[in-house]
mmCIF file with all atom_site columns, C-alpha atoms in Angstrom:
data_model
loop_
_atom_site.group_PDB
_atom_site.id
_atom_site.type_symbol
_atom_site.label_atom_id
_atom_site.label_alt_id
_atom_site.label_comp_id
_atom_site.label_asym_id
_atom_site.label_entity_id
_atom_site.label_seq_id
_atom_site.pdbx_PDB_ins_code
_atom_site.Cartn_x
_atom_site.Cartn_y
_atom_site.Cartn_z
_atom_site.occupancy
_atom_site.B_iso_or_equiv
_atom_site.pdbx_formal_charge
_atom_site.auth_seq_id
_atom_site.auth_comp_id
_atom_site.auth_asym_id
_atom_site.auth_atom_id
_atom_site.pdbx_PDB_model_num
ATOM 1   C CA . UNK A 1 1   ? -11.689 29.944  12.674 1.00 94.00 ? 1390 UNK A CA 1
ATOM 2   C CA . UNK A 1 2   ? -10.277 29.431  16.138 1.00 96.00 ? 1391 UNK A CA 1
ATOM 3   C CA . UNK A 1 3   ? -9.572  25.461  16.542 1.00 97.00 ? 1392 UNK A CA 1
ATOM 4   C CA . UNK A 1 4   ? -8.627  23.223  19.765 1.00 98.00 ? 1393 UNK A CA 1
ATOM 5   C CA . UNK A 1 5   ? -6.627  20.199  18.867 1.00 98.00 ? 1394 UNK A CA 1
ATOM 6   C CA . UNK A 1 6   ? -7.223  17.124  21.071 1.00 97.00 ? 1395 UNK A CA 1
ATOM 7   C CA . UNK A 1 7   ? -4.838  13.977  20.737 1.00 96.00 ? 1396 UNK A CA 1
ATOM 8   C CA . UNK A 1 8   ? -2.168  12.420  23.104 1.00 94.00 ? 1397 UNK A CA 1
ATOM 9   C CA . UNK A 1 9   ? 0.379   12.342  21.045 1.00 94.00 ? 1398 UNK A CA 1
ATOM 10  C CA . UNK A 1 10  ? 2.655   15.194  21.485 1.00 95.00 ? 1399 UNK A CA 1
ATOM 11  C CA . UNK A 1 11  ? 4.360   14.789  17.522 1.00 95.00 ? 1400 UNK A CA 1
ATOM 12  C CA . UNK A 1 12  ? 0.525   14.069  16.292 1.00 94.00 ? 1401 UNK A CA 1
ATOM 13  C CA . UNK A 1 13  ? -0.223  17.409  17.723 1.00 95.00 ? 1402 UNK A CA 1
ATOM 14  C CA . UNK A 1 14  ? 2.613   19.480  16.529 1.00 96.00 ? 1403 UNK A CA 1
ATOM 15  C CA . UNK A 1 15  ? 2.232   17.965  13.132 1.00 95.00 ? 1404 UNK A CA 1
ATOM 16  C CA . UNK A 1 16  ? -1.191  19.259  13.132 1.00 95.00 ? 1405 UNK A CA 1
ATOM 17  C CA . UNK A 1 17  ? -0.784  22.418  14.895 1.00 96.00 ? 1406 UNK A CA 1
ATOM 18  C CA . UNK A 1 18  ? 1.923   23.630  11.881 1.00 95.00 ? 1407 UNK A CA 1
ATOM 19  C CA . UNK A 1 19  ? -0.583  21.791  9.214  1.00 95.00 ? 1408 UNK A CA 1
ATOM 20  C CA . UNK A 1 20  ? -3.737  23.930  10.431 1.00 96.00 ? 1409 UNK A CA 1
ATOM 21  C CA . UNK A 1 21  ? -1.375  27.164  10.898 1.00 93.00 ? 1410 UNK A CA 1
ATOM 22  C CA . UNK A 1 22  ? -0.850  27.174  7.021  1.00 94.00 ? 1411 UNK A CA 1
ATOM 23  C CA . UNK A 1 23  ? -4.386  26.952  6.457  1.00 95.00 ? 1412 UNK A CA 1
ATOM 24  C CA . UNK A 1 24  ? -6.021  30.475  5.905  1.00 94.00 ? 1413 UNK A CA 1
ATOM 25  C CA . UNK A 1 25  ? -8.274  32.075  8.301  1.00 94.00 ? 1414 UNK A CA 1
ATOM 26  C CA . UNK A 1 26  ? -7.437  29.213  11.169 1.00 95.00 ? 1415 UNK A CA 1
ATOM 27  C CA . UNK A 1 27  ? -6.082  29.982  14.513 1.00 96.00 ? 1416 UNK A CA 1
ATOM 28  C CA . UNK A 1 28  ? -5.043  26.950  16.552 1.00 97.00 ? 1417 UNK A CA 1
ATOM 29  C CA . UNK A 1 29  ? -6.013  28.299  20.096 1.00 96.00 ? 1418 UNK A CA 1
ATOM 30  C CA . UNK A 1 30  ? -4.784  25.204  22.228 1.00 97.00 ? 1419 UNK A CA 1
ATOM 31  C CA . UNK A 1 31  ? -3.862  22.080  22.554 1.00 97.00 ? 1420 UNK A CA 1
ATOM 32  C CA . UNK A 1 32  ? -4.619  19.219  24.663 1.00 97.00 ? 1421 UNK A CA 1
ATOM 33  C CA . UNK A 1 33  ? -3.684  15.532  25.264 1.00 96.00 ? 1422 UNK A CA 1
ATOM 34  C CA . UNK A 1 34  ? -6.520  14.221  27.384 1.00 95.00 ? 1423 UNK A CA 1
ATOM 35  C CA . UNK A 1 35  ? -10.397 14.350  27.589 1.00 95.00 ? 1424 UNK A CA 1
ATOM 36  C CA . UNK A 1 36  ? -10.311 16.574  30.784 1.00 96.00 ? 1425 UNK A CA 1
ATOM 37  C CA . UNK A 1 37  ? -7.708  18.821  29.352 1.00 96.00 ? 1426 UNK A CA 1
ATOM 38  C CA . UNK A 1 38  ? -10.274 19.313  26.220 1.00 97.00 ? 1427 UNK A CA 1
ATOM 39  C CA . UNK A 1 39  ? -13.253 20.047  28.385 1.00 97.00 ? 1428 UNK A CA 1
ATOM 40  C CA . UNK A 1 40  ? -11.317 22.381  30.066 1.00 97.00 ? 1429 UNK A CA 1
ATOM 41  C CA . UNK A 1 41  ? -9.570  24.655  27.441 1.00 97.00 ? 1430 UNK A CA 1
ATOM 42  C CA . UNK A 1 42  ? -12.789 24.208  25.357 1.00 97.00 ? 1431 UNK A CA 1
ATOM 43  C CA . UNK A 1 43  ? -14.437 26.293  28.396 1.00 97.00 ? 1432 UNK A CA 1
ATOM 44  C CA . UNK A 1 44  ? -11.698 28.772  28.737 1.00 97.00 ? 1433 UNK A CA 1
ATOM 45  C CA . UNK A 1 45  ? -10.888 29.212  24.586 1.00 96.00 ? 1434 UNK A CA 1
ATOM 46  C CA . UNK A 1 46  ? -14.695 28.804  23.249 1.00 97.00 ? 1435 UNK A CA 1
ATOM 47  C CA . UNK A 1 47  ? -12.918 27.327  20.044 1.00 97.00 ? 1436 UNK A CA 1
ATOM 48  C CA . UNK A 1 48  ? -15.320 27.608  17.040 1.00 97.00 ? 1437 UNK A CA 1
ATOM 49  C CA . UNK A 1 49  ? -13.973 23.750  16.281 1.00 97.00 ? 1438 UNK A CA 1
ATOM 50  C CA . UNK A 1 50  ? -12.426 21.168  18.420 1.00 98.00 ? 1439 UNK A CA 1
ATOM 51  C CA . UNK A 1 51  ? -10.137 18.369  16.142 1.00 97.00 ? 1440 UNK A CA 1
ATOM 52  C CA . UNK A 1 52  ? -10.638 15.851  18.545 1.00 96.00 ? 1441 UNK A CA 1
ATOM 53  C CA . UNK A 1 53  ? -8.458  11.774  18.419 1.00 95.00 ? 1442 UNK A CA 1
ATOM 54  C CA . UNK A 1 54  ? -11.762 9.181   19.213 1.00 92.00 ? 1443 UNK A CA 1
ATOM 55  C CA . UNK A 1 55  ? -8.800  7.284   21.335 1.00 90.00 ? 1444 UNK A CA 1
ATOM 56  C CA . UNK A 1 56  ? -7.486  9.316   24.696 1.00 91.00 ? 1445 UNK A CA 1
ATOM 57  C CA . UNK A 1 57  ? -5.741  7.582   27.620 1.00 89.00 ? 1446 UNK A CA 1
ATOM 58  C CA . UNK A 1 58  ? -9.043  7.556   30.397 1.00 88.00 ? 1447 UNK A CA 1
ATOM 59  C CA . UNK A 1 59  ? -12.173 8.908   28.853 1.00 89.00 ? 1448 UNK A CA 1
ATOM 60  C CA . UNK A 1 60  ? -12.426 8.691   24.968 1.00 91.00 ? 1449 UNK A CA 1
ATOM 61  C CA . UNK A 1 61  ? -12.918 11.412  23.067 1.00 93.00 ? 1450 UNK A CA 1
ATOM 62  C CA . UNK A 1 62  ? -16.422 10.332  22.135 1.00 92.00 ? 1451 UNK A CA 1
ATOM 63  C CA . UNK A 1 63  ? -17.216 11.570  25.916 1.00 93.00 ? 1452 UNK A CA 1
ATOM 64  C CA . UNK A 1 64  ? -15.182 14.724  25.946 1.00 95.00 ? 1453 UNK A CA 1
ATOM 65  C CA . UNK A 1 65  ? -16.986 16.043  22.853 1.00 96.00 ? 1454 UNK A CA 1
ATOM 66  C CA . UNK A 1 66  ? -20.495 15.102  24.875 1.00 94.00 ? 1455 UNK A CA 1
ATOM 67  C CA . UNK A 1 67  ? -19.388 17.234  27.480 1.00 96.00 ? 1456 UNK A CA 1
ATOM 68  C CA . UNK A 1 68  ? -17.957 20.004  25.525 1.00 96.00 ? 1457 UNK A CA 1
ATOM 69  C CA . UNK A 1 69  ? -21.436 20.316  23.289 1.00 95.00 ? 1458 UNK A CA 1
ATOM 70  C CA . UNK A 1 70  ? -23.006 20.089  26.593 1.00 94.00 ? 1459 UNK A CA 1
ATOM 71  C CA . UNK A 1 71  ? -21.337 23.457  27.973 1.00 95.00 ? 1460 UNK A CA 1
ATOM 72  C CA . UNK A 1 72  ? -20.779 24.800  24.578 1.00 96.00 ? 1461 UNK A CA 1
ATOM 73  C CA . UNK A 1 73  ? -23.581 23.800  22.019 1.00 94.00 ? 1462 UNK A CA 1
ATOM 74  C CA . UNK A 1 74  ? -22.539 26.007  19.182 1.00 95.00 ? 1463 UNK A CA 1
ATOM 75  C CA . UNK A 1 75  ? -19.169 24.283  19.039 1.00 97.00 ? 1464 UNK A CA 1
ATOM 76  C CA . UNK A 1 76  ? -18.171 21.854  16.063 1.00 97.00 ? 1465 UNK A CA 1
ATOM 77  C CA . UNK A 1 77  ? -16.542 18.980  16.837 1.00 97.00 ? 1466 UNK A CA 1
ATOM 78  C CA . UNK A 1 78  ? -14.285 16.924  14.272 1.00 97.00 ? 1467 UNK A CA 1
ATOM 79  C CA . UNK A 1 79  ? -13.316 13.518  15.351 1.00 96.00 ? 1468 UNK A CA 1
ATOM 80  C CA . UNK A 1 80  ? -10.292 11.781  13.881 1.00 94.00 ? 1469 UNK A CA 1
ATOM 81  C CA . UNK A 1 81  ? -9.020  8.284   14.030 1.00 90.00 ? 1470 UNK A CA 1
ATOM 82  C CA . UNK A 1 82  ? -6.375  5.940   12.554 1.00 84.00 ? 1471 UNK A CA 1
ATOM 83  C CA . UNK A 1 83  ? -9.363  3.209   11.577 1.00 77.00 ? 1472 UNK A CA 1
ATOM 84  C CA . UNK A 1 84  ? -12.577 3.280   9.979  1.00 74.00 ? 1473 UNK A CA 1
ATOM 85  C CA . UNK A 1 85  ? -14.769 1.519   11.838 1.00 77.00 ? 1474 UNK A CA 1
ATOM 86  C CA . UNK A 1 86  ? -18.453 2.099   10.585 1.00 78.00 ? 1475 UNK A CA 1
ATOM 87  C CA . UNK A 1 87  ? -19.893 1.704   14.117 1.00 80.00 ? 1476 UNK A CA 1
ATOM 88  C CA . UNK A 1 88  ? -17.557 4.524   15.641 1.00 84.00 ? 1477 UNK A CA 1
ATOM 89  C CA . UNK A 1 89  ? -18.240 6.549   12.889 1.00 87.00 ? 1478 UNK A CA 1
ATOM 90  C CA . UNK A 1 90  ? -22.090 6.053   13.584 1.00 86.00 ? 1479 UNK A CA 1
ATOM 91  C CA . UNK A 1 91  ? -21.631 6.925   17.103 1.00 88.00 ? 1480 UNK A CA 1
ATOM 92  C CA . UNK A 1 92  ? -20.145 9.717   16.920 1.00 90.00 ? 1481 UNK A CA 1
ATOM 93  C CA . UNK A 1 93  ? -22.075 11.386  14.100 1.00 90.00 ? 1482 UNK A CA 1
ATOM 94  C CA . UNK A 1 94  ? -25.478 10.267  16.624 1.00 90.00 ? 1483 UNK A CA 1
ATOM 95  C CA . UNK A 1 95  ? -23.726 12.016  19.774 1.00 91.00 ? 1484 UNK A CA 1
ATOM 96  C CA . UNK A 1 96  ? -23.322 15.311  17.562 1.00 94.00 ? 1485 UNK A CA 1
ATOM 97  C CA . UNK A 1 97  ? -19.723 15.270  15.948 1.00 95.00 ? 1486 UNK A CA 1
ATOM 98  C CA . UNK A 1 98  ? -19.822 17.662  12.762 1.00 95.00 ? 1487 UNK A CA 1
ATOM 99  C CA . UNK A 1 99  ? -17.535 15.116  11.064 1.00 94.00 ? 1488 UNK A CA 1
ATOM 100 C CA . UNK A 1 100 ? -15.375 12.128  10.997 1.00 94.00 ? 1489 UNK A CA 1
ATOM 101 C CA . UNK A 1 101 ? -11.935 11.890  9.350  1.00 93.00 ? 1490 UNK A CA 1
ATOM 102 C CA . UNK A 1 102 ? -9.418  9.237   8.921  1.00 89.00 ? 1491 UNK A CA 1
ATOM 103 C CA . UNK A 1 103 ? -5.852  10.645  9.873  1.00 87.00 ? 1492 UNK A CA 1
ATOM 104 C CA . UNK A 1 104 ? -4.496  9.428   7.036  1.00 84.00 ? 1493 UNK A CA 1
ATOM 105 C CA . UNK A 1 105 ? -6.431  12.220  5.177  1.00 85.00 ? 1494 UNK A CA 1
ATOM 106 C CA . UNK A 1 106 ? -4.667  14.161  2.721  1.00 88.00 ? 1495 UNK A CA 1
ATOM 107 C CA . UNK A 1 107 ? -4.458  17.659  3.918  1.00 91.00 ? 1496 UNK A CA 1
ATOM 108 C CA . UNK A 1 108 ? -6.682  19.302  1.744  1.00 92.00 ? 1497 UNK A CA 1
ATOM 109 C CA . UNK A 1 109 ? -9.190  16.612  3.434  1.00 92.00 ? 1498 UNK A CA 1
ATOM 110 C CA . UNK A 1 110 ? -8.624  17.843  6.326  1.00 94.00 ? 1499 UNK A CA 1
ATOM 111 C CA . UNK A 1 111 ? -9.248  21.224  5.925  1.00 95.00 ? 1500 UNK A CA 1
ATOM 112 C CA . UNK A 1 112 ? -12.516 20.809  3.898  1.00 94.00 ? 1501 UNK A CA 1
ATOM 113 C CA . UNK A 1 113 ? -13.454 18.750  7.029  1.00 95.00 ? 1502 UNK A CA 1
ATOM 114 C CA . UNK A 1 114 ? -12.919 22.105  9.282  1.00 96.00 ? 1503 UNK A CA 1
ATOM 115 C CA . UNK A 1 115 ? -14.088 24.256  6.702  1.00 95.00 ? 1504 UNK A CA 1
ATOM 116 C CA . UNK A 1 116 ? -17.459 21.918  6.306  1.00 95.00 ? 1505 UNK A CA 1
ATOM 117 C CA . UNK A 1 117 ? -18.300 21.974  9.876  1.00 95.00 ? 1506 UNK A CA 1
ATOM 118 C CA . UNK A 1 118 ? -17.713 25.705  10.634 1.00 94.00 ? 1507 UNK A CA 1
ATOM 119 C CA . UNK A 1 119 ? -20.113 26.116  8.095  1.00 93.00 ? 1508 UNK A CA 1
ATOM 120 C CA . UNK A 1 120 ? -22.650 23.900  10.003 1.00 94.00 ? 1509 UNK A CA 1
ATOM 121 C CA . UNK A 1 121 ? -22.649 20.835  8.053  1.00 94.00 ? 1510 UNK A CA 1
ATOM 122 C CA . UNK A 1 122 ? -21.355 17.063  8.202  1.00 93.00 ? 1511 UNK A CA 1
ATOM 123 C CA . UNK A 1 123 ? -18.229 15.905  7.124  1.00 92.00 ? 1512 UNK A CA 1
ATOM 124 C CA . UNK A 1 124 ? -17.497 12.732  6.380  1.00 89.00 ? 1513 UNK A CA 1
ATOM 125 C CA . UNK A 1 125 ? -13.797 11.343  4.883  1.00 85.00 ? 1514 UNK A CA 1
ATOM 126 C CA . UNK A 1 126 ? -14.803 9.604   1.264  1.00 81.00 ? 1515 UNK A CA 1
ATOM 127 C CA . UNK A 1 127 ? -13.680 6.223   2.338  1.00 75.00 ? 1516 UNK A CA 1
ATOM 128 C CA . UNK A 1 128 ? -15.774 6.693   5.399  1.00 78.00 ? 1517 UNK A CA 1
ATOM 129 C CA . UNK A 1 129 ? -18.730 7.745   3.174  1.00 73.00 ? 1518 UNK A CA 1
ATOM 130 C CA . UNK A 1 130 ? -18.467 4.442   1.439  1.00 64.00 ? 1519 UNK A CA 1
ATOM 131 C CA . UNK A 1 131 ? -18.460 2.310   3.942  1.00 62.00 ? 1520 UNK A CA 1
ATOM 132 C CA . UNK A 1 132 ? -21.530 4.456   5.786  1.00 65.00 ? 1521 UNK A CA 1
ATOM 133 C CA . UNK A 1 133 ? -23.595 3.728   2.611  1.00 62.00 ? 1522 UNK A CA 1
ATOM 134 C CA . UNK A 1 134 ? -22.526 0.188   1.945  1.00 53.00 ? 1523 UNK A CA 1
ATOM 135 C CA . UNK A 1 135 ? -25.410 -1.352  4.046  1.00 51.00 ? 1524 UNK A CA 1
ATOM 136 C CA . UNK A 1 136 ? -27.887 0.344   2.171  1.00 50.00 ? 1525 UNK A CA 1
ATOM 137 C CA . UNK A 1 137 ? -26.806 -0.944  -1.267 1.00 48.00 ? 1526 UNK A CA 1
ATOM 138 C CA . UNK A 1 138 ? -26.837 -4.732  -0.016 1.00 52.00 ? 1527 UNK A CA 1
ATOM 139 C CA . UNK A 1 139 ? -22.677 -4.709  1.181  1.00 51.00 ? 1528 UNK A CA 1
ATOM 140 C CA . UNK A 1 140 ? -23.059 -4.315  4.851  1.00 53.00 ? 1529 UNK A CA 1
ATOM 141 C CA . UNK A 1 141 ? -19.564 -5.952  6.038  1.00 57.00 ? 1530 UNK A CA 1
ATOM 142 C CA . UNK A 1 142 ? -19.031 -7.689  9.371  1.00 61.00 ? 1531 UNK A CA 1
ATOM 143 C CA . UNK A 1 143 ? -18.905 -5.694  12.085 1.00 66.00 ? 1532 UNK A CA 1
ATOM 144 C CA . UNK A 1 144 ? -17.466 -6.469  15.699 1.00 77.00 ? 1533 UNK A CA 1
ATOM 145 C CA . UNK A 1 145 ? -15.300 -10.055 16.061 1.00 81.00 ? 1534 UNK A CA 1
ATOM 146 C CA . UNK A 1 146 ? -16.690 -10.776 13.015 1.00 80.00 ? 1535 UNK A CA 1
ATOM 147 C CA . UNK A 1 147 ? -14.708 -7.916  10.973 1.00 81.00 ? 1536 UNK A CA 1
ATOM 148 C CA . UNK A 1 148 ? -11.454 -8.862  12.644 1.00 85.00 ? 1537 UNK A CA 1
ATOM 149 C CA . UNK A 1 149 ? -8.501  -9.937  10.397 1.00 85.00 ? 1538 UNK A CA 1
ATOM 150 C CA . UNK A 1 150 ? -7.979  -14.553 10.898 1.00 87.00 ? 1539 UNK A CA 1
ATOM 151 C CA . UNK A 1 151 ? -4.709  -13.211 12.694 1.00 90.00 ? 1540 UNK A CA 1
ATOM 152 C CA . UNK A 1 152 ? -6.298  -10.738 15.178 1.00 91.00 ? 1541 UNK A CA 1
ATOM 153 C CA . UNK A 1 153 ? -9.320  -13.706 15.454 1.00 89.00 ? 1542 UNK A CA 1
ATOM 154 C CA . UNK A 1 154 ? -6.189  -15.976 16.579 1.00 91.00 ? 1543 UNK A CA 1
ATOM 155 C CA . UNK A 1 155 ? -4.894  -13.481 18.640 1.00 94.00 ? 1544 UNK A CA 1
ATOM 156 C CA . UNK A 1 156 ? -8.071  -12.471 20.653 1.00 92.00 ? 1545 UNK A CA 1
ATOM 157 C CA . UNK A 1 157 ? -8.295  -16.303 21.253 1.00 91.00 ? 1546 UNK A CA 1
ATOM 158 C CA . UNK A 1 158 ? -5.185  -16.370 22.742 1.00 92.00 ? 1547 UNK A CA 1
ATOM 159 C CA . UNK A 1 159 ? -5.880  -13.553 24.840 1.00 92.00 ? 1548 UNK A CA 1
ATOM 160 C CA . UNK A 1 160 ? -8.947  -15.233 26.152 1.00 89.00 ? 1549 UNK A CA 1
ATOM 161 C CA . UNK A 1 161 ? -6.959  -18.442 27.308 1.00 89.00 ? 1550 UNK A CA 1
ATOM 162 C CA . UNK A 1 162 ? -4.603  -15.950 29.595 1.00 90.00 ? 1551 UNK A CA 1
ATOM 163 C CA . UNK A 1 163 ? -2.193  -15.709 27.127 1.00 92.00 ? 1552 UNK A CA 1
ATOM 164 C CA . UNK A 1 164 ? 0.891   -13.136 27.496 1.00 93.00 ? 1553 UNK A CA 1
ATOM 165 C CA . UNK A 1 165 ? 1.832   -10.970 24.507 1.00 93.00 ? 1554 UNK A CA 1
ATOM 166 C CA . UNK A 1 166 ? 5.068   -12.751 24.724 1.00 94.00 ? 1555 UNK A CA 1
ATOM 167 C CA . UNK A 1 167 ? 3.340   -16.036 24.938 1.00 94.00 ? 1556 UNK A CA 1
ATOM 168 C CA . UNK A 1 168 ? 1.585   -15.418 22.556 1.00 93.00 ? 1557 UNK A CA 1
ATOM 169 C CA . UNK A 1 169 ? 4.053   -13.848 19.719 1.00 93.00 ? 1558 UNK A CA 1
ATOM 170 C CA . UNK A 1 170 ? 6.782   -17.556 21.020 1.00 93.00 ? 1559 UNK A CA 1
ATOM 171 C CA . UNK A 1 171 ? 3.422   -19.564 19.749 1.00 92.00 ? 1560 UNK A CA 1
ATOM 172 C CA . UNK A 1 172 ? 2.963   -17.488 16.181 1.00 91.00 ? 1561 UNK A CA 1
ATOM 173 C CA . UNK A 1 173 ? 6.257   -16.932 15.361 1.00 92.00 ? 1562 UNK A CA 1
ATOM 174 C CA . UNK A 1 174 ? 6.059   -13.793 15.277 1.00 92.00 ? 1563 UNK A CA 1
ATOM 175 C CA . UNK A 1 175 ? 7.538   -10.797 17.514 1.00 92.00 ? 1564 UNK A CA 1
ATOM 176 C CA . UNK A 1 176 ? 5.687   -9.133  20.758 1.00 92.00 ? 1565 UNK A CA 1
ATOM 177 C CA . UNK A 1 177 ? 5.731   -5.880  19.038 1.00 92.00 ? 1566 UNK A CA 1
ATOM 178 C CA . UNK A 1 178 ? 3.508   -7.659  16.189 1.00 92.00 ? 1567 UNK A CA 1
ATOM 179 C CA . UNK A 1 179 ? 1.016   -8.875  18.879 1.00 93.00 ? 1568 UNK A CA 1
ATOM 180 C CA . UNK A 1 180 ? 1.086   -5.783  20.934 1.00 92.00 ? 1569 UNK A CA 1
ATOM 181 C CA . UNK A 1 181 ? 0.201   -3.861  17.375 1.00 91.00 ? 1570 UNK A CA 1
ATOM 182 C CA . UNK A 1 182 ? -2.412  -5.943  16.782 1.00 91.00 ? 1571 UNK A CA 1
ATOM 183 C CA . UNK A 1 183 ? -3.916  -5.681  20.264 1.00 90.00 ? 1572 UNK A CA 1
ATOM 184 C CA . UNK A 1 184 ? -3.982  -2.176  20.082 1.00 90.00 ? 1573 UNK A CA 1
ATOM 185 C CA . UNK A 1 185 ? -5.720  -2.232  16.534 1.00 89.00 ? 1574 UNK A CA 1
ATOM 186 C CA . UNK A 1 186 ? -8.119  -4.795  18.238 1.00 89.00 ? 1575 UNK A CA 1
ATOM 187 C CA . UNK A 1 187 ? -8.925  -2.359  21.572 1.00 89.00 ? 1576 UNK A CA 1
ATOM 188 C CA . UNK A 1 188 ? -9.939  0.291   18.796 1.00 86.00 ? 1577 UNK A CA 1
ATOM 189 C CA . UNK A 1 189 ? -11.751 -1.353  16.823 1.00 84.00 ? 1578 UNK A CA 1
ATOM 190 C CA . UNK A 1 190 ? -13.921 -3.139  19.152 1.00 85.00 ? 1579 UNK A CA 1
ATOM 191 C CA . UNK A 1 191 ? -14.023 -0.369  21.578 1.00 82.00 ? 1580 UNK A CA 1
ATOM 192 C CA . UNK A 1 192 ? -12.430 -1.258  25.056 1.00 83.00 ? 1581 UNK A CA 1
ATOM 193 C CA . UNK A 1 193 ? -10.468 1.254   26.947 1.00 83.00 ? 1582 UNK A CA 1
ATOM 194 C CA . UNK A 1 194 ? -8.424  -1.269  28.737 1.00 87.00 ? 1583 UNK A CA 1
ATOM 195 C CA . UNK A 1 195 ? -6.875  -4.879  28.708 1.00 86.00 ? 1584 UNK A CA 1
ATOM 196 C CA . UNK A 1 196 ? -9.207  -6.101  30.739 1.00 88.00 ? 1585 UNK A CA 1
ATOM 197 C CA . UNK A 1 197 ? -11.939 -4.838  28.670 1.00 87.00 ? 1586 UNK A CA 1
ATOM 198 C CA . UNK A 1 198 ? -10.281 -7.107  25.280 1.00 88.00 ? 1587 UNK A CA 1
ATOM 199 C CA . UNK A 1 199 ? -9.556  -9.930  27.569 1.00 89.00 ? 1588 UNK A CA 1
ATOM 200 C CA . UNK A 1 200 ? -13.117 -10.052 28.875 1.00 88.00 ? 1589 UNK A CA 1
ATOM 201 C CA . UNK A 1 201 ? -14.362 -9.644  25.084 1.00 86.00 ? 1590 UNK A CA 1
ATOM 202 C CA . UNK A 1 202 ? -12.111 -12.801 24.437 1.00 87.00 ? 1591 UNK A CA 1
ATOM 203 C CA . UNK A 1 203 ? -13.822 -14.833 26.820 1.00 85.00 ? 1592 UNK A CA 1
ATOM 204 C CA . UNK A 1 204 ? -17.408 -13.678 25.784 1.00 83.00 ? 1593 UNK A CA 1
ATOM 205 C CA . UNK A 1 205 ? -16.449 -14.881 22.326 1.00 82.00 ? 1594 UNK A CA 1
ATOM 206 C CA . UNK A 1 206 ? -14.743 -17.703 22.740 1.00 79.00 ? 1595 UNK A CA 1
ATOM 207 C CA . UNK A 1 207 ? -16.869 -19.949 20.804 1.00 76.00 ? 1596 UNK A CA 1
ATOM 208 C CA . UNK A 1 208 ? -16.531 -17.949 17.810 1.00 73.00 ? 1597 UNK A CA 1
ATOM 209 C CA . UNK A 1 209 ? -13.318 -17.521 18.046 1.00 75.00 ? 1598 UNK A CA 1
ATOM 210 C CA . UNK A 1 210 ? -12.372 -21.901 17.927 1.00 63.00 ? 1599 UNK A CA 1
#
């Protein structure tokens, strides 16, 4: 099983590489750090499964697998991320991704995630799984601004007024590295590539956010 990891952090991918090396019967083939880069090597490798990060600097990973199934249909894709956002998950799974794993997966997670796809089905991590089915037993959780932590909700709102991260962390007491954690947690989970994208989010929800 010849796999292409995909994430843009260098000591993410070397952790991975040597993980998947001591897995039997898989070959990582290449490596890349950006959407482009994955389209690319996914062309010139014709991996049997790309382990591909949902969150890469410029186009998202969502978009590099469309375009790698689009050149090269009979290749799995994986996607990984750090949250488990029930809405990515569905997204991905409805664009063709042959699973969907936390990366705080145990190992042997992992690799019945590779092992799973290359044998053409869906892989799901468990905690994933549970919040996939939730809506059908009656426990669909918030989803959006709504699912957002009171903190991040007081955050966002800050970030909607103009607010620095610095600003922001002298008003809460708390330090910039705190707000710029939870700003990153927030681009993620509600899905915008850039500042701007949060900060126009912000102002959209404003009213919810009071």
């Amino acid at each position: 099983m010849r796999v292409l990891i995909v994430d843009d952090h260098t000591l993410v991918r070397a952790g991975l590489s040597r993980l998947l090396q001591g897995f039997a019967g898989v070959d990582v083939c290449a490596e890349a750090s950006n959407a482009e880069q994955a389209v690319d090597l996914a062309a010139l490798h014709r991996p049997e499964i790309v382990l591909m990060d949902l969150s890469l600097p410029g186009r998202s990973g969502l978009d590099a697998m469309s375009a790698i199934l689009g050149a090269l249909p009979a290749t799995r894709v994986v996607m990984m991320s750090m949250h488990d956002d029930a809405s990515h998950v569905r997204d991905a799974l409805e664009r063709g991704a042959a699973g969907f794993v936390v990366k705080d997966a145990a190992p042997m997670e992992l690799e019945l995630a590779l092992r799973t796809a290359a044998g053409g089905e869906v892989f799901l991590s468990p905690r994933l799984s549970s919040k996939m089915m939730a809506p059908l037993f009656g426990r669909e959780k918030p989803v959006g601004v709504a699912a957002l932590s009171p903190r991040q909700r007081q955050i966002l709102a800050q970030i909607g007024r103009g607010f620095s991260s610095k600003e922001i962390a002298a008003d809460l007491g708390i330090s910039v590295k705190t707000v710029e954690t939870h700003r990153a947690r927030m681009m993620e989970a509600l899905g915008c590539r850039r500042a701007t994208d949060l900060l126009l989010l912000a102002a959209r929800h404003e009213r919810e956010l009071d």
